[in-house]
Structures are given as C-alpha cells and as structure tokens.
Short mmCIF file of C-alpha atoms in Angstrom, two decimals:
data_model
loop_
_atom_site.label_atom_id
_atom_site.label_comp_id
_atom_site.label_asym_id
_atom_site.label_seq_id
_atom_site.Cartn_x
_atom_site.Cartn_y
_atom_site.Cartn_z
CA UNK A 1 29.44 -21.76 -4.07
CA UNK A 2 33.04 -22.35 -3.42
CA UNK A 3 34.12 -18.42 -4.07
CA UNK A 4 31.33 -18.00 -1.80
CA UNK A 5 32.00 -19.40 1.55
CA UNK A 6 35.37 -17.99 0.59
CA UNK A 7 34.70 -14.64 1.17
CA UNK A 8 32.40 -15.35 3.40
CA UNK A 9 35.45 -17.06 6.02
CA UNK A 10 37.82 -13.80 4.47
CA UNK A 11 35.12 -11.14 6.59
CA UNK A 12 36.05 -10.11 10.42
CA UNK A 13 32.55 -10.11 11.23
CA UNK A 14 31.83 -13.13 10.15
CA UNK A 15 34.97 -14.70 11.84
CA UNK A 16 34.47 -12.47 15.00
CA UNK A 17 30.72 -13.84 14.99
CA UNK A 18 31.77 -17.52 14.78
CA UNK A 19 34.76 -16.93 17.62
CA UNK A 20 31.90 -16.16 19.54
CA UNK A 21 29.58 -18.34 18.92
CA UNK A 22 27.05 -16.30 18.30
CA UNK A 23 26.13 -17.84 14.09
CA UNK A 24 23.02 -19.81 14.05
CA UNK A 25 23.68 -21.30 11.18
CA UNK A 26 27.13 -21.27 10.46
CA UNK A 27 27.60 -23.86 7.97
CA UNK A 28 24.44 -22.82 6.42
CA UNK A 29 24.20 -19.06 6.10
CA UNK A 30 22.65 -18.69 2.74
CA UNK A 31 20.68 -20.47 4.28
CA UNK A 32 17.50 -17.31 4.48
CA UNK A 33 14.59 -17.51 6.85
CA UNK A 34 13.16 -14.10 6.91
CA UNK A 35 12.78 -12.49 10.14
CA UNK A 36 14.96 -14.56 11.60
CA UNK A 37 19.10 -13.55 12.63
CA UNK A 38 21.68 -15.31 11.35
CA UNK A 39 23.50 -14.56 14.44
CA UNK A 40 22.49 -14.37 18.17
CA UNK A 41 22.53 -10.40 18.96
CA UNK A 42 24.42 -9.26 22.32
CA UNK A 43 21.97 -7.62 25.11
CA UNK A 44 18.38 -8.57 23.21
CA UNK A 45 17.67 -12.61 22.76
CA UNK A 46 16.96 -14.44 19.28
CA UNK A 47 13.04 -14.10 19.87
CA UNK A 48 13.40 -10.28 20.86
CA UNK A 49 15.39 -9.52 17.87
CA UNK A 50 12.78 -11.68 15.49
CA UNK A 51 9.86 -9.73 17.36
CA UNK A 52 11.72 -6.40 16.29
CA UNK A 53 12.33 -6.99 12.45
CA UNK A 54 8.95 -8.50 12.34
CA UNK A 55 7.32 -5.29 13.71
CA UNK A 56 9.31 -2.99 11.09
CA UNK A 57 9.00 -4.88 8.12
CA UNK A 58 5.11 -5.16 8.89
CA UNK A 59 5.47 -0.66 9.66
CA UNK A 60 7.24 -0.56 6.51
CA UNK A 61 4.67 -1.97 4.41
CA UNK A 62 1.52 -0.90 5.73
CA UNK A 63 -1.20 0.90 4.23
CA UNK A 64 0.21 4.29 5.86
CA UNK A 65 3.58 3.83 4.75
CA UNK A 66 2.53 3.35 1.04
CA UNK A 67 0.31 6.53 1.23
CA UNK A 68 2.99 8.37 2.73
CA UNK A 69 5.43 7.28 -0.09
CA UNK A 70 2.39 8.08 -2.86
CA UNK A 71 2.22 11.19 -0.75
CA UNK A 72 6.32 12.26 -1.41
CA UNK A 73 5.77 11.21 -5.04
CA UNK A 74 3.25 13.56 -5.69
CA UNK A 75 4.58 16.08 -3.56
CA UNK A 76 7.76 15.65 -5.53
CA UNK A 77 6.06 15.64 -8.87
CA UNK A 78 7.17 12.38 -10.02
CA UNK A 79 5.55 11.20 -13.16
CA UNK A 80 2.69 8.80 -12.88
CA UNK A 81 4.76 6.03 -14.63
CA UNK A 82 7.34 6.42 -11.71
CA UNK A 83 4.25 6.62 -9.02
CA UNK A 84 2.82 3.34 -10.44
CA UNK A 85 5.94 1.29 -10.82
CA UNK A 86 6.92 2.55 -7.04
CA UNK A 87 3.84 1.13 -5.86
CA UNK A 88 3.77 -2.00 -7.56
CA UNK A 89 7.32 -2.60 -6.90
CA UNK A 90 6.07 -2.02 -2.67
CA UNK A 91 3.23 -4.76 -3.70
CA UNK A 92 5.26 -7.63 -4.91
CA UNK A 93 8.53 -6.75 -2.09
CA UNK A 94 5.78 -6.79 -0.21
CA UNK A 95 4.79 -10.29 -0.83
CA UNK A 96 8.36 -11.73 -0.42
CA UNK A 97 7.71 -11.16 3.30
CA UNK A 98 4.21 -11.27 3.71
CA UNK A 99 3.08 -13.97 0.94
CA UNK A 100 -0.51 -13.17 -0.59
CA UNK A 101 -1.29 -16.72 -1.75
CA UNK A 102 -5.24 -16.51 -2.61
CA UNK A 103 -6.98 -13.90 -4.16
CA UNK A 104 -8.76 -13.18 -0.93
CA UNK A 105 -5.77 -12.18 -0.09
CA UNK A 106 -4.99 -10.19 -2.80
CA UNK A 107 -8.28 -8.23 -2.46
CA UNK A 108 -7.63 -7.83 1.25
CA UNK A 109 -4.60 -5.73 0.32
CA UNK A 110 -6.01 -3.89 -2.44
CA UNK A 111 -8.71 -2.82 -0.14
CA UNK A 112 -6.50 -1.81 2.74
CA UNK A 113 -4.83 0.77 0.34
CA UNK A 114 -7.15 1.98 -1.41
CA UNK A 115 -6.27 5.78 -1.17
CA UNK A 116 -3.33 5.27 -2.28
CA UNK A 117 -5.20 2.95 -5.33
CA UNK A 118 -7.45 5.95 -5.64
CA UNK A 119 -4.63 8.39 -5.79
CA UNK A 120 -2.72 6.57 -8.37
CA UNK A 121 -5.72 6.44 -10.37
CA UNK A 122 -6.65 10.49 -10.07
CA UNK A 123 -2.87 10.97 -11.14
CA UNK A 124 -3.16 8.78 -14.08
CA UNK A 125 -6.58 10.46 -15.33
CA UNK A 126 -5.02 13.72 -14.98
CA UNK A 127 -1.65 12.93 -16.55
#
C-alpha cells in the first residue's frame, strides 16, 4: 500500500489534479466506484461525465456489440475455441459492471443474445 500511494504522489497528473482540486477522493483513490470519476472533469460536471461512461459501457456490451464482435470472429476465421472464450470472457466483464445476480437475470441475457448464442453454436457443430 505504501509503494502505492508512492507512485501515486510521484505522477504530474495526479499532483496537477490535486493542485486543482479537482480529486474526489483524494485520500481514497483505490477507492473504485464504477461509473463514477475520480476527478471532477473541466467543461462537463461530475453527473454529465457519469451519464457518459454509463451510456458507453452499457453500448459496449449490448447485444449488438457482441454480435458484431461474433461477426469479426467469424469473418476473421478465428477458431471456435477463440469465438467461445471471447464471448464468455464479454459475459462475465460484463457482469463486473452490470451484476447478473439471479438467474432471471441470467436468462434475460442469454435471451437478449441469442444470435450470437445461435452462432456460436452453428460454429461449434460445424468445427
């Protein structure tokens, strides 16, 4: 922890950030709460900046954006080993942001990609 906030105090951002108080949590910055900055941004406030990482992490893992990626695997002619274990990986990174804690839940998101589900499993049949 020590070494830590040591190199933490030895980065110019981080001092430049702090001379400007502009840290929101500067005595606590491993301190992680996703979506939220660990600094106030210039010209866009706190909530505006929380709205905006919200919006792309939620367009990053929708059910387009994991049929696009099966889409570049396939198009690519990655193995269907690789193609599974990209799209499981996208499930559970998934889940760090967007927790899936029933198996409602879990269905929910199964069902919302299920091309993708379906194209995994054509891929596999034919492999």
């Amino acid at each position: 922890m020590i070494a830590s906030k040591i190199s933490v105090r030895l980065n110019p951002l981080y001092d430049r950030l702090q001379k400007e108080g502009r840290l929101t949590r500067p005595e606590h910055w491993l301190d992680f709460q996703a979506f939220r900055p660990a600094f106030i941004p210039k010209g866009i406030s706190p909530q505006e900046a929380e709205t905006e990482v919200r919006h792309s992490w939620s367009h990053c893992y929708e059910p387009a954006a994991f049929r696009r990626a099966q889409e570049w695997l396939q198009d690519n002619q990655k193995p269907f080993g690789q193609q599974l274990t990209h799209f499981v990986a996208r499930l559970l990174f998934r889940g760090i942001y967007f927790p899936q804690m029933s198996h409602w839940a879990w269905i929910k998101l199964l069902t919302q990609n299920i091309h993708t589900l379906g194209s995994l499993v054509y891929c596999g049949v034919h492999a």
